[in-house]
Amino acid sequence: MQLGSIEAGGTKFVCAIGNEDYRVLDKVRIPTTTPEETLSKTIAYFKQFPDVKAIAISSFGPIELRHNSPKYGYITNTPKKGWPNTDFVGRLKQDLDVPMFWTTDVNGSAYGEYIMSTLFNEKINSLVYFTIGTGVGAGAIVNGEFIGSLGHPEMGHVRLKRHPDDLDFPGICPFHGDCLEGLVSGPTFDARLGKPGKDVPLTDHVWDILAYYVAQAALQETLMLRPDKIVFGGGVVSEGFLVKVRAEFAKLLNDYVDVGKLEDYIVMPAVKNNGSATLGDFALALKEYKK
């Protein structure tokens, strides 16, 4: 059986064909330009594979997930130029007559990490997946299901206690200023230091400041959801950075609840090469096909 995955990002779409074992059979990257051009190329790609039984789409957002909404399947008020109010699923269904599962990019990644854990026989019932890159977002799985019914979570926009050495930085989120995304996303390096994060060594104090904020986000999800693990991915994240995050998290948690070994609780993605969303999409497409 062939299954389809669309990881729709603000810079590129990663479209892939996989099988029931979640193995990638074919993959292509399509630059994100205008909705019509990008979605037309996406449709053309999948038309090469007439045996595809279902497709899962994990998209940048915000998106409309409520099936009873007339805007279900839309990208809504995104800051991505040209993409607000785009009928993503409706456009695909004009040309591709297969079941489709529609969710956020971070939900797709969260589900991929959840499935990967089950494949390795880890006994987990829940996890939270954060991506920290150009933006910040998160998805959560509890008992194999996504949380959120009125809409998808927006954990990247929670409020935080400011680091005492960072009080003058206003943050860069166009909606909230100094929310989590406004304080730790990739572009904050340019805003603070005038250079990209890849050029900033881990010894720079700014990484300690970011770790303090990310640890607060991990603490919030720990105390609200009590997940089995918290996964951090995205271009800002490295194992060296997570060492700092774990240290800050330990101080903030202060042994209030048991989360086990921090090295097993706050972790990098198990799926390598940024493949979490693709794996998750294959599993979600299979689930949709079997409905």
CSV table of C-alpha atoms in Angstrom, one decimal:
chain,number,residue,atom,x,y,z
A,1,MET,CA,0.0,0.0,0.0
A,2,GLN,CA,1.2,3.5,-0.8
A,3,LEU,CA,0.6,6.4,1.5
A,4,GLY,CA,1.3,10.1,1.0
A,5,SER,CA,2.8,12.8,3.2
A,6,ILE,CA,2.8,16.6,2.7
A,7,GLU,CA,5.0,18.5,5.2
A,8,ALA,CA,4.0,22.0,4.3
A,9,GLY,CA,6.4,24.6,5.5
A,10,GLY,CA,6.7,28.3,5.0
A,11,THR,CA,10.0,27.8,3.0
A,12,LYS,CA,9.4,24.4,1.3
A,13,PHE,CA,6.9,21.6,1.0
A,14,VAL,CA,8.3,18.1,1.5
A,15,CYS,CA,6.1,15.6,-0.3
A,16,ALA,CA,6.7,11.9,0.1
A,17,ILE,CA,5.4,8.4,-0.8
A,18,GLY,CA,5.7,5.7,1.8
A,19,ASN,CA,4.4,2.3,2.7
A,20,GLU,CA,2.7,0.6,5.6
A,21,ASP,CA,6.1,0.2,7.3
A,22,TYR,CA,6.5,4.0,7.2
A,23,ARG,CA,9.5,3.7,4.8
A,24,VAL,CA,10.0,6.5,2.4
A,25,LEU,CA,9.8,5.2,-1.2
A,26,ASP,CA,10.0,8.6,-2.9
A,27,LYS,CA,10.4,12.2,-1.9
A,28,VAL,CA,10.5,15.7,-3.4
A,29,ARG,CA,11.0,19.2,-2.1
A,30,ILE,CA,8.9,22.0,-3.6
A,31,PRO,CA,9.7,25.7,-2.8
A,32,THR,CA,6.8,27.5,-1.1
A,33,THR,CA,5.9,30.3,-3.5
A,34,THR,CA,2.3,31.3,-4.2
A,35,PRO,CA,-0.6,29.0,-3.1
A,36,GLU,CA,-1.6,28.2,-6.6
A,37,GLU,CA,1.9,27.4,-7.9
A,38,THR,CA,2.9,25.4,-4.8
A,39,LEU,CA,-0.3,23.4,-4.5
A,40,SER,CA,-0.4,22.7,-8.3
A,41,LYS,CA,3.1,21.3,-8.1
A,42,THR,CA,2.1,19.2,-5.1
A,43,ILE,CA,-0.9,17.8,-7.0
A,44,ALA,CA,1.2,17.0,-10.0
A,45,TYR,CA,3.7,15.1,-7.8
A,46,PHE,CA,1.0,12.9,-6.3
A,47,LYS,CA,-0.6,12.3,-9.7
A,48,GLN,CA,2.5,10.3,-10.6
A,49,PHE,CA,1.5,7.7,-7.9
A,50,PRO,CA,-2.1,6.6,-8.7
A,51,ASP,CA,-1.9,3.8,-6.1
A,52,VAL,CA,-1.7,6.2,-3.2
A,53,LYS,CA,-4.6,5.3,-0.8
A,54,ALA,CA,-4.5,8.3,1.5
A,55,ILE,CA,-2.5,11.5,2.2
A,56,ALA,CA,-1.8,13.3,5.5
A,57,ILE,CA,-0.9,16.9,5.5
A,58,SER,CA,1.0,18.6,8.3
A,59,SER,CA,1.0,22.3,7.6
A,60,PHE,CA,2.3,25.6,8.9
A,61,GLY,CA,-0.5,27.7,10.3
A,62,PRO,CA,-2.6,28.8,11.9
A,63,ILE,CA,-5.0,26.3,10.3
A,64,GLU,CA,-8.7,25.4,10.8
A,65,LEU,CA,-9.1,21.9,12.2
A,66,ARG,CA,-12.7,21.9,13.1
A,67,HIS,CA,-14.7,19.7,10.7
A,68,ASN,CA,-17.9,21.6,11.4
A,69,SER,CA,-16.3,24.9,10.3
A,70,PRO,CA,-16.8,26.2,6.7
A,71,LYS,CA,-13.1,27.0,6.8
A,72,TYR,CA,-12.0,23.4,7.6
A,73,GLY,CA,-8.9,22.6,5.7
A,74,TYR,CA,-7.8,26.3,5.4
A,75,ILE,CA,-4.6,28.0,6.3
A,76,THR,CA,-6.2,31.0,8.1
A,77,ASN,CA,-4.5,34.2,9.4
A,78,THR,CA,-0.9,33.3,8.7
A,79,PRO,CA,1.8,36.0,8.4
A,80,LYS,CA,3.1,34.1,5.3
A,81,LYS,CA,2.6,36.5,2.4
A,82,GLY,CA,-0.1,35.4,0.0
A,83,TRP,CA,-1.2,32.4,2.1
A,84,PRO,CA,-3.9,33.8,4.5
A,85,ASN,CA,-7.3,32.3,3.9
A,86,THR,CA,-6.0,29.5,1.6
A,87,ASP,CA,-8.3,26.5,1.0
A,88,PHE,CA,-5.4,24.0,1.2
A,89,VAL,CA,-7.4,20.7,1.5
A,90,GLY,CA,-10.2,21.9,-0.9
A,91,ARG,CA,-7.7,22.7,-3.6
A,92,LEU,CA,-6.1,19.2,-3.3
A,93,LYS,CA,-9.4,17.5,-3.3
A,94,GLN,CA,-10.3,19.1,-6.6
A,95,ASP,CA,-7.7,16.8,-8.2
A,96,LEU,CA,-6.9,14.0,-5.7
A,97,ASP,CA,-9.7,11.7,-4.8
A,98,VAL,CA,-8.3,10.1,-1.7
A,99,PRO,CA,-8.9,10.4,2.0
A,100,MET,CA,-6.9,13.2,3.6
A,101,PHE,CA,-5.8,13.9,7.2
A,102,TRP,CA,-5.2,17.6,8.0
A,103,THR,CA,-3.2,18.8,10.9
A,104,THR,CA,-0.4,21.2,12.0
A,105,ASP,CA,3.3,20.7,11.2
A,106,VAL,CA,4.2,20.2,14.8
A,107,ASN,CA,1.3,17.7,15.3
A,108,GLY,CA,2.7,15.7,12.4
A,109,SER,CA,6.1,15.7,14.0
A,110,ALA,CA,4.7,14.9,17.5
A,111,TYR,CA,2.8,11.9,16.0
A,112,GLY,CA,6.0,10.7,14.2
A,113,GLU,CA,7.9,10.8,17.4
A,114,TYR,CA,5.1,8.9,19.2
A,115,ILE,CA,5.0,6.2,16.5
A,116,MET,CA,8.8,5.9,16.6
A,117,SER,CA,8.6,5.3,20.3
A,118,THR,CA,6.1,2.6,19.9
A,119,LEU,CA,8.2,1.0,17.2
A,120,PHE,CA,11.1,0.8,19.7
A,121,ASN,CA,8.6,-0.7,22.3
A,122,GLU,CA,8.9,2.3,24.6
A,123,LYS,CA,6.0,2.2,26.9
A,124,ILE,CA,4.8,5.8,26.5
A,125,ASN,CA,1.2,7.1,26.4
A,126,SER,CA,2.0,10.8,25.8
A,127,LEU,CA,4.6,13.3,24.6
A,128,VAL,CA,5.0,16.9,23.7
A,129,TYR,CA,7.0,17.9,20.6
A,130,PHE,CA,8.4,21.5,20.3
A,131,THR,CA,10.0,22.9,17.2
A,132,ILE,CA,12.2,25.9,17.7
A,133,GLY,CA,13.3,27.4,14.4
A,134,THR,CA,12.1,30.4,12.4
A,135,GLY,CA,9.0,30.2,14.7
A,136,VAL,CA,8.1,28.1,17.7
A,137,GLY,CA,5.3,25.6,17.9
A,138,ALA,CA,4.3,22.5,19.7
A,139,GLY,CA,2.0,19.5,19.5
A,140,ALA,CA,0.9,17.1,22.2
A,141,ILE,CA,-0.2,13.4,22.1
A,142,VAL,CA,-2.1,11.9,24.9
A,143,ASN,CA,-3.2,8.3,24.7
A,144,GLY,CA,-2.4,8.3,21.0
A,145,GLU,CA,-4.6,11.3,20.3
A,146,PHE,CA,-3.9,15.0,19.7
A,147,ILE,CA,-5.1,17.5,22.3
A,148,GLY,CA,-7.2,20.4,21.2
A,149,SER,CA,-10.8,20.5,20.0
A,150,LEU,CA,-11.6,24.1,19.6
A,151,GLY,CA,-8.4,24.4,17.6
A,152,HIS,CA,-4.8,23.3,17.7
A,153,PRO,CA,-2.5,24.3,20.6
A,154,GLU,CA,-0.3,27.5,20.3
A,155,MET,CA,2.3,26.6,22.9
A,156,GLY,CA,4.8,28.8,21.1
A,157,HIS,CA,2.9,31.9,22.3
A,158,VAL,CA,2.8,31.3,26.0
A,159,ARG,CA,4.0,34.0,28.4
A,160,LEU,CA,7.2,33.6,30.4
A,161,LYS,CA,9.1,35.1,33.3
A,162,ARG,CA,11.8,37.3,31.9
A,163,HIS,CA,15.5,36.6,32.5
A,164,PRO,CA,17.1,39.4,34.6
A,165,ASP,CA,19.8,39.8,31.9
A,166,ASP,CA,17.2,40.1,29.1
A,167,LEU,CA,14.7,42.7,30.4
A,168,ASP,CA,15.5,45.3,27.7
A,169,PHE,CA,14.8,42.9,24.8
A,170,PRO,CA,11.2,43.6,23.6
A,171,GLY,CA,10.8,40.3,21.7
A,172,ILE,CA,10.0,39.9,18.0
A,173,CYS,CA,6.6,38.2,17.9
A,174,PRO,CA,4.3,40.5,15.9
A,175,PHE,CA,1.3,39.5,18.0
A,176,HIS,CA,2.7,39.3,21.6
A,177,GLY,CA,6.2,40.7,21.6
A,178,ASP,CA,7.9,38.7,24.3
A,179,CYS,CA,6.1,35.4,24.2
A,180,LEU,CA,8.1,32.2,23.9
A,181,GLU,CA,8.4,32.5,20.1
A,182,GLY,CA,9.3,36.2,20.5
A,183,LEU,CA,12.2,35.4,22.8
A,184,VAL,CA,13.7,32.1,21.5
A,185,SER,CA,13.0,31.7,17.8
A,186,GLY,CA,15.9,31.7,15.4
A,187,PRO,CA,15.5,35.4,14.3
A,188,THR,CA,15.9,36.5,17.9
A,189,PHE,CA,19.7,36.0,17.4
A,190,ASP,CA,19.8,38.6,14.7
A,191,ALA,CA,17.6,40.9,16.7
A,192,ARG,CA,19.7,40.6,19.9
A,193,LEU,CA,23.2,40.2,18.4
A,194,GLY,CA,23.1,41.1,14.8
A,195,LYS,CA,24.1,37.7,13.6
A,196,PRO,CA,22.4,34.3,13.0
A,197,GLY,CA,22.4,31.6,15.7
A,198,LYS,CA,24.7,29.3,13.8
A,199,ASP,CA,27.4,31.9,14.3
A,200,VAL,CA,26.9,32.2,18.1
A,201,PRO,CA,29.0,29.7,20.2
A,202,LEU,CA,27.3,27.8,23.0
A,203,THR,CA,29.5,29.6,25.4
A,204,ASP,CA,27.7,32.9,24.7
A,205,HIS,CA,25.5,33.9,27.5
A,206,VAL,CA,22.5,34.3,25.2
A,207,TRP,CA,22.2,30.5,25.1
A,208,ASP,CA,21.8,30.5,28.9
A,209,ILE,CA,19.0,33.1,28.5
A,210,LEU,CA,17.3,31.0,25.8
A,211,ALA,CA,17.7,27.8,27.9
A,212,TYR,CA,15.9,29.6,30.8
A,213,TYR,CA,12.9,30.4,28.6
A,214,VAL,CA,12.7,27.0,27.0
A,215,ALA,CA,13.0,25.3,30.4
A,216,GLN,CA,10.0,27.3,31.5
A,217,ALA,CA,8.0,26.0,28.5
A,218,ALA,CA,9.0,22.5,29.4
A,219,LEU,CA,8.0,23.1,33.0
A,220,GLN,CA,4.6,24.4,32.0
A,221,GLU,CA,3.9,21.3,29.8
A,222,THR,CA,5.2,19.0,32.5
A,223,LEU,CA,2.9,20.4,35.2
A,224,MET,CA,-0.2,20.7,32.9
A,225,LEU,CA,0.0,17.5,30.9
A,226,ARG,CA,2.5,15.2,32.7
A,227,PRO,CA,3.8,13.7,29.5
A,228,ASP,CA,6.2,10.8,29.3
A,229,LYS,CA,8.7,12.9,27.4
A,230,ILE,CA,9.3,16.3,25.8
A,231,VAL,CA,11.0,16.3,22.4
A,232,PHE,CA,12.7,19.4,21.1
A,233,GLY,CA,13.5,19.8,17.4
A,234,GLY,CA,14.2,22.6,14.9
A,235,GLY,CA,17.2,24.6,13.8
A,236,VAL,CA,17.9,26.3,17.1
A,237,VAL,CA,18.1,23.0,19.0
A,238,SER,CA,21.2,20.9,19.6
A,239,GLU,CA,22.2,18.4,22.2
A,240,GLY,CA,24.6,21.0,23.7
A,241,PHE,CA,21.7,23.4,24.1
A,242,LEU,CA,19.5,20.8,25.7
A,243,VAL,CA,22.2,20.2,28.3
A,244,LYS,CA,21.6,23.8,29.3
A,245,VAL,CA,17.8,23.4,29.2
A,246,ARG,CA,17.8,20.4,31.4
A,247,ALA,CA,20.0,22.2,34.0
A,248,GLU,CA,17.5,25.2,34.0
A,249,PHE,CA,14.5,22.8,34.1
A,250,ALA,CA,15.9,21.0,37.1
A,251,LYS,CA,16.3,24.2,39.0
A,252,LEU,CA,12.8,25.3,38.1
A,253,LEU,CA,11.1,22.0,38.9
A,254,ASN,CA,13.0,21.7,42.2
A,255,ASP,CA,12.1,17.9,42.4
A,256,TYR,CA,8.4,18.8,42.8
A,257,VAL,CA,7.3,15.9,40.6
A,258,ASP,CA,9.1,12.8,39.3
A,259,VAL,CA,10.0,12.9,35.6
A,260,GLY,CA,12.7,10.2,35.7
A,261,LYS,CA,16.1,10.8,34.2
A,262,LEU,CA,16.2,14.2,32.5
A,263,GLU,CA,18.4,12.8,29.7
A,264,ASP,CA,15.4,10.5,28.8
A,265,TYR,CA,12.7,13.1,29.5
A,266,ILE,CA,13.9,16.2,27.6
A,267,VAL,CA,15.3,14.8,24.3
A,268,MET,CA,16.2,15.4,20.7
A,269,PRO,CA,14.0,13.8,18.0
A,270,ALA,CA,14.3,10.0,17.6
A,271,VAL,CA,13.6,10.3,13.9
A,272,LYS,CA,16.7,11.5,12.2
A,273,ASN,CA,17.2,14.0,9.3
A,274,ASN,CA,14.1,16.1,10.2
A,275,GLY,CA,11.9,13.1,9.3
A,276,SER,CA,9.4,13.2,12.2
A,277,ALA,CA,6.6,14.8,10.3
A,278,THR,CA,6.9,12.5,7.3
A,279,LEU,CA,6.8,9.4,9.5
A,280,GLY,CA,3.9,10.9,11.4
A,281,ASP,CA,2.0,11.7,8.2
A,282,PHE,CA,2.4,8.1,6.9
A,283,ALA,CA,0.9,6.8,10.1
A,284,LEU,CA,-1.9,9.4,10.1
A,285,ALA,CA,-2.7,8.6,6.4
A,286,LEU,CA,-2.9,4.9,7.2
A,287,LYS,CA,-5.2,5.7,10.1
A,288,GLU,CA,-7.4,7.8,7.9
A,289,TYR,CA,-7.5,5.1,5.2
A,290,LYS,CA,-8.7,2.5,7.8
A,291,LYS,CA,-11.5,4.6,9.1
